Coordinates of C-alpha atoms in Angstrom, one line a residue:
Chain X
X1 CA 0.0 0.0 0.0
X2 CA 2.8 2.3 1.0
X3 CA 4.5 1.4 -2.3
X4 CA 1.4 2.3 -4.2
X5 CA 1.2 5.7 -2.5
X6 CA 4.8 6.4 -3.2
X7 CA 4.3 5.6 -6.8
X8 CA 1.2 7.8 -7.0
X9 CA 3.0 10.7 -5.3
X10 CA 5.9 10.2 -7.7
X11 CA 3.5 10.1 -10.7
X12 CA 1.8 13.3 -9.6
X13 CA 5.0 15.1 -9.0
X14 CA 6.2 14.0 -12.5
X15 CA 2.9 15.1 -14.1
X16 CA 3.0 18.5 -12.3
X17 CA 6.6 19.0 -13.4
X18 CA 5.6 18.2 -16.9
X19 CA 2.7 20.6 -16.9
X20 CA 4.8 23.4 -15.4
X21 CA 7.4 22.9 -18.1
X22 CA 5.0 24.0 -20.8
X23 CA 2.6 26.4 -19.0
X24 CA 1.3 28.1 -22.2
X25 CA 0.3 24.8 -23.9
X26 CA -1.1 23.5 -20.7
X27 CA -3.1 26.7 -20.1
X28 CA -4.6 26.6 -23.6
X29 CA -5.7 23.0 -23.0
X30 CA -7.3 23.8 -19.7
X31 CA -9.1 26.9 -21.1
X32 CA -10.3 24.9 -24.1
X33 CA -11.8 22.2 -22.0
X34 CA -13.3 24.8 -19.7
X35 CA -15.0 26.7 -22.6
X36 CA -16.3 23.4 -24.0
X37 CA -17.8 22.4 -20.7
X38 CA -19.2 25.8 -19.9
X39 CA -21.2 25.7 -23.2
X40 CA -22.3 22.1 -22.7
X41 CA -22.9 22.7 -19.0
X42 CA -25.2 25.8 -19.8
X43 CA -27.4 23.6 -22.0
X44 CA -27.4 20.8 -19.4
X45 CA -28.3 23.3 -16.7
X46 CA -31.3 24.6 -18.7
X47 CA -32.4 21.1 -19.6
X48 CA -32.1 20.0 -16.0
X49 CA -34.3 22.9 -14.8
X50 CA -36.8 22.3 -17.6
X51 CA -36.9 18.6 -16.6
X52 CA -37.6 19.6 -13.0
X53 CA -40.7 21.5 -14.1
X54 CA -42.0 18.4 -15.9
X55 CA -41.3 16.3 -12.8
X56 CA -43.1 18.9 -10.7
X57 CA -46.0 18.9 -13.1
X58 CA -46.2 15.1 -13.1
X59 CA -46.3 15.1 -9.3
X60 CA -49.5 17.0 -9.3
X61 CA -51.3 16.1 -12.5
X62 CA -54.6 17.9 -12.4
X63 CA -57.4 18.6 -14.9
X64 CA -58.9 22.1 -14.9
X65 CA -62.6 22.1 -15.8
X66 CA -63.5 25.7 -16.7
X67 CA -67.2 26.5 -15.9
X68 CA -69.4 28.5 -18.2
X69 CA -69.9 32.2 -17.5
X70 CA -73.7 31.6 -17.0
X71 CA -73.2 29.0 -14.2
X72 CA -74.1 30.6 -10.9
X73 CA -71.7 30.2 -8.0
X74 CA -74.5 28.4 -6.1
X75 CA -74.2 25.5 -8.5
X76 CA -70.4 25.0 -8.1
X77 CA -70.7 22.5 -5.2
X78 CA -73.2 20.3 -7.1
X79 CA -71.0 20.3 -10.2
X80 CA -68.0 19.4 -8.0
X81 CA -69.9 16.4 -6.6
X82 CA -70.8 15.3 -10.1
X83 CA -67.1 15.5 -11.2
X84 CA -66.1 13.5 -8.0
X85 CA -68.3 10.6 -9.2
X86 CA -66.2 10.2 -12.4
X87 CA -64.0 7.1 -12.3
X88 CA -60.4 8.0 -11.8
X89 CA -61.0 11.2 -10.0
X90 CA -59.5 11.5 -6.5
X91 CA -60.6 15.0 -5.4
X92 CA -62.2 18.1 -6.8
X93 CA -61.6 21.6 -5.6
X94 CA -63.7 24.6 -6.7
X95 CA -61.6 27.6 -7.8
X96 CA -63.6 30.8 -7.9
X97 CA -62.7 33.5 -10.5
X98 CA -61.1 35.6 -7.7
X99 CA -59.0 32.7 -6.5
X100 CA -57.9 32.0 -10.1
X101 CA -56.8 35.6 -10.5
X102 CA -54.8 35.5 -7.3
X103 CA -53.1 32.3 -8.3
X104 CA -52.2 33.8 -11.6
X105 CA -50.8 36.9 -9.9
X106 CA -48.6 34.7 -7.7
X107 CA -47.6 32.5 -10.5
X108 CA -46.3 35.2 -12.9
X109 CA -44.3 36.9 -10.1
X110 CA -43.0 40.3 -11.3
X111 CA -45.2 40.0 -14.4
X112 CA -48.2 40.6 -12.2
X113 CA -47.8 44.3 -12.8
X114 CA -49.4 43.6 -16.2
X115 CA -52.6 42.7 -14.4
X116 CA -52.9 46.2 -12.9
X117 CA -54.5 47.5 -16.1
X118 CA -57.4 45.0 -16.1
X119 CA -60.8 46.6 -15.4
X120 CA -62.5 43.2 -14.7
X121 CA -61.5 39.7 -13.9
X122 CA -61.3 37.7 -17.2
X123 CA -60.8 34.4 -15.5
X124 CA -63.7 31.9 -15.2
X125 CA -64.5 29.7 -12.2
X126 CA -63.1 26.2 -12.5
X127 CA -63.0 22.8 -10.9
X128 CA -59.5 21.6 -10.1
X129 CA -59.7 17.8 -10.5
X130 CA -56.9 15.6 -9.1
X131 CA -56.5 12.1 -10.5
X132 CA -56.0 8.9 -8.6
X133 CA -52.4 7.8 -8.7
X134 CA -53.2 4.9 -11.2
X135 CA -54.7 7.4 -13.6
X136 CA -51.7 9.8 -13.6
X137 CA -50.6 8.9 -17.0
X138 CA -51.3 10.1 -20.6
X139 CA -53.8 7.2 -21.1
X140 CA -55.5 7.6 -17.7
X141 CA -55.7 11.3 -18.2
X142 CA -57.4 10.7 -21.6
X143 CA -60.1 8.4 -20.0
X144 CA -60.9 10.9 -17.3
X145 CA -61.0 13.9 -19.7
X146 CA -63.4 12.0 -22.0
X147 CA -65.8 11.3 -19.0
X148 CA -65.6 14.9 -17.8
X149 CA -66.5 16.3 -21.3
X150 CA -70.0 15.0 -21.0
X151 CA -70.8 16.8 -17.7
X152 CA -73.1 19.9 -17.8
X153 CA -71.8 23.4 -17.0
X154 CA -68.3 22.7 -18.2
X155 CA -67.2 25.0 -20.9
X156 CA -63.7 23.8 -21.5
X157 CA -61.2 21.3 -20.2
X158 CA -57.5 22.0 -19.6
X159 CA -55.4 19.0 -19.0
X160 CA -52.1 20.5 -20.1
X161 CA -51.4 17.5 -22.3
X162 CA -50.6 19.5 -25.4
X163 CA -48.5 21.9 -23.3
X164 CA -46.5 18.9 -21.9
X165 CA -46.0 17.5 -25.4
X166 CA -44.7 20.9 -26.7
X167 CA -42.5 21.4 -23.6
X168 CA -41.1 17.9 -24.1
X169 CA -40.2 18.8 -27.7
X170 CA -38.5 22.0 -26.5
X171 CA -36.6 20.0 -23.9
X172 CA -35.5 17.5 -26.5
X173 CA -34.3 20.4 -28.7
X174 CA -32.3 21.9 -25.8
X175 CA -30.8 18.5 -25.0
X176 CA -30.0 17.8 -28.7
X177 CA -28.3 21.1 -29.0
X178 CA -26.3 20.4 -25.9
X179 CA -25.3 17.0 -27.0
X180 CA -24.4 18.2 -30.6
X181 CA -22.4 21.2 -29.3
X182 CA -20.8 19.0 -26.7
X183 CA -19.7 16.4 -29.3
X184 CA -18.2 19.1 -31.5
X185 CA -16.5 21.1 -28.7
X186 CA -15.5 17.9 -26.9
X187 CA -13.7 16.7 -30.0
X188 CA -12.0 20.0 -30.5
X189 CA -10.9 19.9 -26.8
X190 CA -9.7 16.4 -27.3
X191 CA -7.5 17.4 -30.2
X192 CA -6.1 20.4 -28.3
X193 CA -5.3 18.2 -25.3
X194 CA -3.7 15.6 -27.6
X195 CA -1.5 18.3 -29.2
X196 CA -0.6 19.7 -25.8
X197 CA 0.6 16.4 -24.6
X198 CA 2.4 15.8 -27.9
X199 CA 4.2 19.1 -27.5
X200 CA 5.1 18.2 -23.9
X201 CA 6.5 14.9 -25.2
X202 CA 8.5 16.6 -27.9
X203 CA 9.9 19.1 -25.4
X204 CA 10.9 16.2 -23.2
X205 CA 12.0 13.8 -25.9
X206 CA 15.5 13.5 -24.3
X207 CA 14.0 12.7 -21.0
X208 CA 11.6 10.1 -22.4
X209 CA 14.3 8.5 -24.5
X210 CA 16.5 8.3 -21.4
X211 CA 13.7 6.6 -19.5
X212 CA 13.4 4.1 -22.3
X213 CA 17.2 3.5 -22.2
X214 CA 17.2 2.6 -18.5
X215 CA 14.5 0.1 -19.1
X216 CA 11.3 2.0 -18.3
X217 CA 8.2 0.2 -19.7
X218 CA 5.8 2.1 -22.0
X219 CA 3.3 2.3 -19.1
X220 CA 5.9 3.8 -16.8
X221 CA 6.7 6.5 -19.3
X222 CA 3.0 7.0 -20.4
X223 CA 1.4 7.1 -16.9
X224 CA 2.6 10.6 -16.0
X225 CA 1.5 11.9 -19.4
X226 CA -2.0 10.3 -18.9
X227 CA -2.1 12.0 -15.5
X228 CA -1.1 15.3 -17.2
X229 CA -4.1 15.0 -19.5
X230 CA -6.3 14.0 -16.5
X231 CA -5.1 17.0 -14.5
X232 CA -5.7 19.3 -17.5
X233 CA -9.2 17.9 -17.7
X234 CA -9.9 18.2 -14.0
X235 CA -8.6 21.8 -13.9
X236 CA -10.7 22.6 -17.0
X237 CA -13.9 21.2 -15.6
X238 CA -13.3 22.9 -12.2
X239 CA -12.9 26.2 -14.0
X240 CA -16.0 25.5 -16.1
X241 CA -18.0 24.7 -12.9
X242 CA -16.8 27.9 -11.3
X243 CA -17.6 30.0 -14.4
X244 CA -21.1 28.3 -14.7
X245 CA -21.8 29.0 -11.1
X246 CA -20.7 32.6 -11.5
X247 CA -22.8 33.0 -14.6
X248 CA -25.7 31.4 -12.8
X249 CA -25.5 33.9 -10.0
X250 CA -25.1 36.9 -12.3
X251 CA -27.4 36.1 -15.1
X252 CA -30.4 34.4 -13.5
X253 CA -31.6 37.5 -11.6
X254 CA -31.5 39.5 -14.8
X255 CA -33.7 37.0 -16.6
X256 CA -36.0 36.2 -13.8
X257 CA -39.2 37.1 -15.7
X258 CA -38.3 35.1 -18.8
X259 CA -37.2 32.1 -16.6
X260 CA -40.5 32.3 -14.7
X261 CA -42.4 32.0 -18.0
X262 CA -40.1 29.0 -19.0
X263 CA -40.0 27.3 -15.6
X264 CA -43.2 28.4 -14.0
X265 CA -43.1 28.9 -10.3
X266 CA -40.0 26.8 -9.9
X267 CA -36.9 28.7 -8.9
X268 CA -33.9 27.9 -11.1
X269 CA -31.4 25.5 -9.5
X270 CA -27.7 24.9 -10.1
X271 CA -26.3 21.4 -10.7
X272 CA -26.7 18.8 -7.9
X273 CA -23.4 17.5 -6.5
X274 CA -23.7 14.3 -8.5
X275 CA -24.1 16.4 -11.7
X276 CA -21.1 18.5 -10.8
X277 CA -19.1 15.3 -10.4
X278 CA -20.4 14.1 -13.8
X279 CA -19.1 17.3 -15.4
X280 CA -15.8 16.9 -13.7
X281 CA -15.6 13.3 -14.9
X282 CA -16.4 14.4 -18.5
X283 CA -13.5 16.9 -18.3
X284 CA -11.1 14.3 -16.9
X285 CA -12.2 11.8 -19.6
X286 CA -11.5 14.4 -22.4
X287 CA -8.0 14.9 -20.9
X288 CA -7.2 11.2 -20.6
X289 CA -8.5 10.3 -24.1
X290 CA -6.5 13.2 -25.5
X291 CA -3.4 12.0 -23.9
X292 CA -4.0 8.4 -25.2
X293 CA -4.3 9.8 -28.7
X294 CA -0.9 11.6 -28.2
X295 CA 0.8 8.5 -26.8
X296 CA -0.5 6.3 -29.6
X297 CA 0.8 8.7 -32.2
X298 CA 4.3 9.3 -30.7
X299 CA 7.1 6.8 -30.5
X300 CA 10.3 7.1 -28.5
X301 CA 13.5 5.1 -28.3
Chain K
X1 CA 29.8 -25.8 -22.4
X2 CA 30.2 -24.1 -25.7
X3 CA 31.4 -20.5 -25.6
X4 CA 28.4 -19.2 -27.5
X5 CA 26.1 -20.5 -24.8
X6 CA 28.2 -19.1 -21.9
X7 CA 28.8 -15.7 -23.6
X8 CA 27.0 -12.7 -22.2
X9 CA 26.9 -11.1 -25.6
X10 CA 27.2 -12.9 -28.9
X11 CA 27.0 -11.4 -32.3
X12 CA 26.8 -13.9 -35.2
X13 CA 27.3 -12.6 -38.8
X14 CA 25.6 -9.3 -37.8
X15 CA 25.2 -6.6 -40.4
X16 CA 23.4 -3.3 -40.1
X17 CA 22.6 -0.9 -42.9
X18 CA 20.8 2.4 -42.5
X19 CA 20.5 3.0 -46.3
X20 CA 20.6 0.5 -49.2
X21 CA 24.2 -0.5 -49.9
X22 CA 25.7 1.5 -47.0
X23 CA 26.6 -0.8 -44.1
X24 CA 27.4 0.6 -40.7
X25 CA 28.4 -3.0 -39.7
X26 CA 29.1 -5.9 -42.0
X27 CA 29.3 -9.6 -41.0
X28 CA 30.5 -9.0 -37.5
X29 CA 31.1 -12.1 -35.3
X30 CA 32.1 -11.4 -31.7
X31 CA 31.5 -12.9 -28.3
X32 CA 32.0 -11.2 -24.9
X33 CA 32.2 -13.3 -21.8
X34 CA 31.0 -12.6 -18.2
X35 CA 33.4 -10.2 -16.5
X36 CA 35.3 -9.4 -19.7
X37 CA 36.7 -5.9 -20.2
X38 CA 36.7 -5.0 -23.9
X39 CA 37.7 -1.9 -25.8
X40 CA 36.2 -1.2 -29.2
X41 CA 38.4 1.1 -31.2
X42 CA 38.4 2.6 -34.7
X43 CA 37.9 5.9 -36.4
X44 CA 34.6 7.8 -36.4
X45 CA 32.0 6.0 -38.5
X46 CA 33.7 2.6 -38.0
X47 CA 30.5 1.2 -36.4
X48 CA 31.4 1.3 -32.7
X49 CA 28.2 3.1 -31.6
X50 CA 26.0 1.0 -33.9
X51 CA 27.4 -2.1 -32.3
X52 CA 26.6 -0.9 -28.8
X53 CA 23.1 0.2 -30.0
X54 CA 22.5 -3.3 -31.3
X55 CA 23.4 -4.8 -28.0
X56 CA 21.0 -2.7 -25.9
X57 CA 18.3 -3.1 -28.6
X58 CA 18.2 0.6 -29.6
X59 CA 18.7 -0.6 -33.2
X60 CA 17.7 -3.8 -34.9
X61 CA 20.2 -5.8 -37.0
X62 CA 19.6 -6.0 -40.7
X63 CA 21.1 -9.4 -40.8
X64 CA 22.5 -12.0 -38.3
X65 CA 21.6 -12.8 -34.7
X66 CA 22.5 -11.1 -31.5
X67 CA 22.3 -13.0 -28.2
X68 CA 22.4 -10.8 -25.1
X69 CA 22.0 -12.4 -21.7
X70 CA 20.4 -15.4 -23.3
X71 CA 17.9 -13.5 -25.4
X72 CA 17.9 -12.8 -29.1
X73 CA 18.1 -9.0 -29.2
X74 CA 17.5 -9.0 -32.9
X75 CA 14.1 -10.5 -32.5
X76 CA 12.9 -9.0 -29.3
X77 CA 9.4 -7.4 -29.3
X78 CA 8.9 -3.8 -28.1
X79 CA 7.4 -5.0 -24.9
X80 CA 10.4 -7.2 -24.0
X81 CA 13.0 -4.6 -24.6
X82 CA 12.7 -2.8 -21.2
X83 CA 13.3 -6.0 -19.3
X84 CA 16.6 -6.5 -21.2
X85 CA 17.7 -3.0 -20.8
X86 CA 17.3 -3.2 -17.0
X87 CA 20.1 -5.7 -17.0
X88 CA 22.4 -3.3 -19.0
X89 CA 24.0 -0.1 -17.9
X90 CA 24.8 2.5 -20.6
X91 CA 27.2 5.4 -20.4
X92 CA 27.2 8.1 -23.1
X93 CA 29.8 10.7 -24.2
X94 CA 27.2 13.5 -23.6
X95 CA 26.2 12.0 -20.2
X96 CA 22.5 12.1 -20.9
X97 CA 21.4 13.5 -17.5
X98 CA 18.1 15.1 -16.8
X99 CA 19.0 18.8 -16.1
X100 CA 15.9 19.5 -14.0
X101 CA 16.5 16.6 -11.7
X102 CA 19.0 16.4 -8.9
X103 CA 22.0 14.0 -9.0
X104 CA 20.2 11.7 -6.6
X105 CA 17.0 11.7 -8.7
X106 CA 19.0 11.0 -11.9
X107 CA 20.7 8.0 -10.4
X108 CA 17.5 6.8 -8.7
X109 CA 15.8 6.7 -12.1
X110 CA 17.3 3.3 -13.0
X111 CA 15.9 1.8 -9.8
X112 CA 12.5 3.5 -9.9
X113 CA 11.7 2.1 -13.3
X114 CA 12.0 -1.4 -11.9
X115 CA 9.8 -0.6 -8.9
X116 CA 12.5 -0.7 -6.2
X117 CA 11.0 0.4 -2.8
X118 CA 11.7 4.1 -2.1
X119 CA 13.8 3.4 1.1
X120 CA 16.0 0.9 -0.8
X121 CA 16.4 3.4 -3.7
X122 CA 17.7 6.0 -1.3
X123 CA 20.1 3.6 0.4
X124 CA 21.5 2.2 -2.9
X125 CA 21.8 5.6 -4.5
X126 CA 23.7 7.0 -1.5
X127 CA 26.0 3.9 -1.5
X128 CA 26.9 4.2 -5.2
X129 CA 27.3 8.0 -5.0
X130 CA 29.6 7.5 -2.0
X131 CA 31.6 4.9 -3.9
X132 CA 32.1 7.4 -6.7
X133 CA 32.8 10.3 -4.4
X134 CA 29.6 12.2 -5.2
X135 CA 27.7 11.9 -1.9
X136 CA 28.1 15.6 -1.2
X137 CA 26.7 16.5 -4.6
X138 CA 23.5 14.4 -4.4
X139 CA 21.2 17.4 -4.1
X140 CA 22.9 19.4 -6.9
X141 CA 21.6 19.7 -10.4
X142 CA 23.8 18.2 -13.2
X143 CA 24.5 21.6 -14.9
X144 CA 26.1 22.9 -11.7
X145 CA 28.7 20.0 -11.8
X146 CA 31.9 19.7 -13.8
X147 CA 32.2 17.4 -16.8
X148 CA 34.0 14.8 -14.8
X149 CA 31.4 14.9 -12.1
X150 CA 28.5 14.6 -14.6
X151 CA 30.1 11.6 -16.2
X152 CA 30.5 10.0 -12.7
X153 CA 26.8 10.6 -12.1
X154 CA 26.1 8.9 -15.4
X155 CA 28.3 5.9 -14.4
X156 CA 26.5 5.8 -11.0
X157 CA 23.2 5.6 -12.8
X158 CA 24.5 2.9 -15.1
X159 CA 25.9 0.8 -12.1
X160 CA 23.3 1.4 -9.4
X161 CA 21.2 -1.5 -10.8
X162 CA 24.3 -3.8 -10.6
X163 CA 23.9 -4.6 -14.4
X164 CA 25.3 -7.7 -16.0
X165 CA 26.6 -5.6 -18.9
X166 CA 28.1 -2.1 -18.9
X167 CA 28.3 -0.4 -22.3
X168 CA 30.2 2.9 -22.6
X169 CA 30.2 5.0 -25.8
X170 CA 33.1 7.3 -25.8
X171 CA 32.7 8.0 -22.1
X172 CA 35.8 10.2 -21.9
X173 CA 35.1 12.1 -25.2
X174 CA 34.3 15.4 -23.4
X175 CA 36.9 15.1 -20.6
X176 CA 40.6 16.0 -20.2
X177 CA 43.2 13.3 -19.9
X178 CA 43.4 13.2 -16.1
X179 CA 39.6 13.0 -15.7
X180 CA 39.5 10.4 -18.6
X181 CA 41.7 8.0 -16.7
X182 CA 39.7 8.6 -13.5
X183 CA 36.5 7.7 -15.3
X184 CA 38.0 4.7 -17.1
X185 CA 39.2 3.4 -13.8
X186 CA 35.7 3.4 -12.5
X187 CA 34.4 1.7 -15.6
X188 CA 37.1 -0.9 -15.6
X189 CA 36.5 -1.7 -11.9
X190 CA 33.0 -2.9 -12.8
X191 CA 34.5 -5.7 -14.8
X192 CA 36.4 -6.9 -11.7
X193 CA 33.0 -7.3 -10.0
X194 CA 31.8 -9.6 -12.8
X195 CA 30.1 -7.1 -15.1
X196 CA 30.9 -7.5 -18.8
X197 CA 32.2 -4.1 -19.9
X198 CA 32.4 -3.0 -23.5
X199 CA 33.8 0.5 -24.1
X200 CA 33.8 2.2 -27.5
X201 CA 36.7 4.7 -27.8
X202 CA 39.1 6.2 -30.2
X203 CA 41.3 7.7 -27.5
X204 CA 44.7 6.2 -28.1
X205 CA 45.9 7.0 -24.6
X206 CA 43.2 4.8 -23.2
X207 CA 43.9 2.0 -25.6
X208 CA 47.6 2.1 -24.6
X209 CA 46.9 2.2 -20.8
X210 CA 44.2 -0.3 -20.5
X211 CA 44.7 -4.0 -21.0
X212 CA 42.0 -6.6 -21.8
X213 CA 40.5 -7.3 -25.1
X214 CA 40.9 -4.8 -28.0
X215 CA 38.6 -5.0 -31.0
X216 CA 39.3 -2.7 -33.9
X217 CA 36.6 -1.8 -36.3
X218 CA 37.0 -0.1 -39.7
X219 CA 34.2 0.5 -42.2
X220 CA 31.9 -1.7 -40.2
X221 CA 34.1 -4.7 -40.1
X222 CA 36.3 -6.2 -37.4
X223 CA 39.8 -5.7 -38.7
X224 CA 41.9 -6.8 -35.7
X225 CA 41.3 -8.4 -32.3
X226 CA 43.8 -9.1 -29.6
X227 CA 44.1 -9.3 -25.9
X228 CA 46.7 -7.6 -23.8
X229 CA 47.6 -8.1 -20.1
X230 CA 45.8 -6.0 -17.5
X231 CA 47.4 -2.5 -17.5
X232 CA 46.6 0.5 -15.4
X233 CA 43.1 -0.6 -14.4
X234 CA 43.0 -1.9 -10.9
X235 CA 46.0 0.0 -9.8

């Protein structure tokens, strides 16, 4: 065990010595990885937040049955009882036009200022219908909606199904863009890391040849170079995470209204620790693979 | 037992050409026994360095077979070369030291590549540096040392692993006469401990002073070979 630690320490020292011997090339590699991961990370962050909204929506899948304007308030409880009798319905809550307006005011946050100009409440009364857990799916929702459509006094039904489908398409687009951009930038970063390590190998050709002359195996010579790539990747991804966090802190307050429209009442969140680790791992992987490319293409002694 | 089997190094009809029709070595047949001290002489371009490179598998023979420590160096795969080189110490005219590493680190290199425990590395490096009078220089960097001291560091690195073969390519080429003799004494002493020592040199002073086997190469061929009684070495 002690031997392994000694070898690890020696490897790390050797890798750090290698990186410091060509600081400009190493810096370029770190910054390239960081830029790639910032762009990919920004898309991932947006996708993660959008996904949270969907999860949140799924947790409380409800159907809004909007009542006609001519339905008097005294009939609301009877209509609610009728809706409760539909198979698949768990509970029904009556939302008056005033309650609906208040909810909307809270929901849009700062955008509520727009409501100041309204002379009368344009929102209808509605029944907020919660489904039983076994009906909380697209098919179950469809069955309940079909039954509710036949009830008297209901003007329109809003299940959010179309919205969810559209939102999923937008989410897929964001993810696709992130993956596509990630693939292109990741490959560019890979090539730059590979060239950085190749430059490092060329600048230390005498040293590498000497190691080979004294009987160092290819893995003994290659391990510090792989570690150099991994360290570049780790530094790049740490820098990317720091930049993303900074951007998150600076940019989010400025786009609060837009984000509220996109994410509803959810407050935007930064990456979870596991997601931060995944981003770090991606950076390290880019560094290691770049180093492997360099090692495969260079021969010594 | 046949000599070819006992020999530490055996070259059998070895030729090496770098370009078509231009031979660096041509049909060389030589054997070196355990503990033998041999001097390879000849003018520049005679093939001395090529012969040494073939022995430590830095080059591959174009024709013929080379047996080194029981292994056919002319057919060794890339993965097997390191294990052969760990049994061979090599000293070069230009020292080939790592300028950014200390004397101690340079010498330790030969032990680190074989995974010697750190404590043992320190002890053995100190012992060999003390033997070569460099113990007070162990934390210095090579460029702060004199030429003679740098070559002694290179010899320490070559010997620290207690190699079975020591190859030296013009080890005194950059040194004055007095230092040359000092360095040659250290190299020759290794043969007395059982190491096969092969030194390439065109320094006539060394050839006159040191006994043992003298092999002369010209245009890639062995043109003369003779043994002389032990001379200055060991004095």
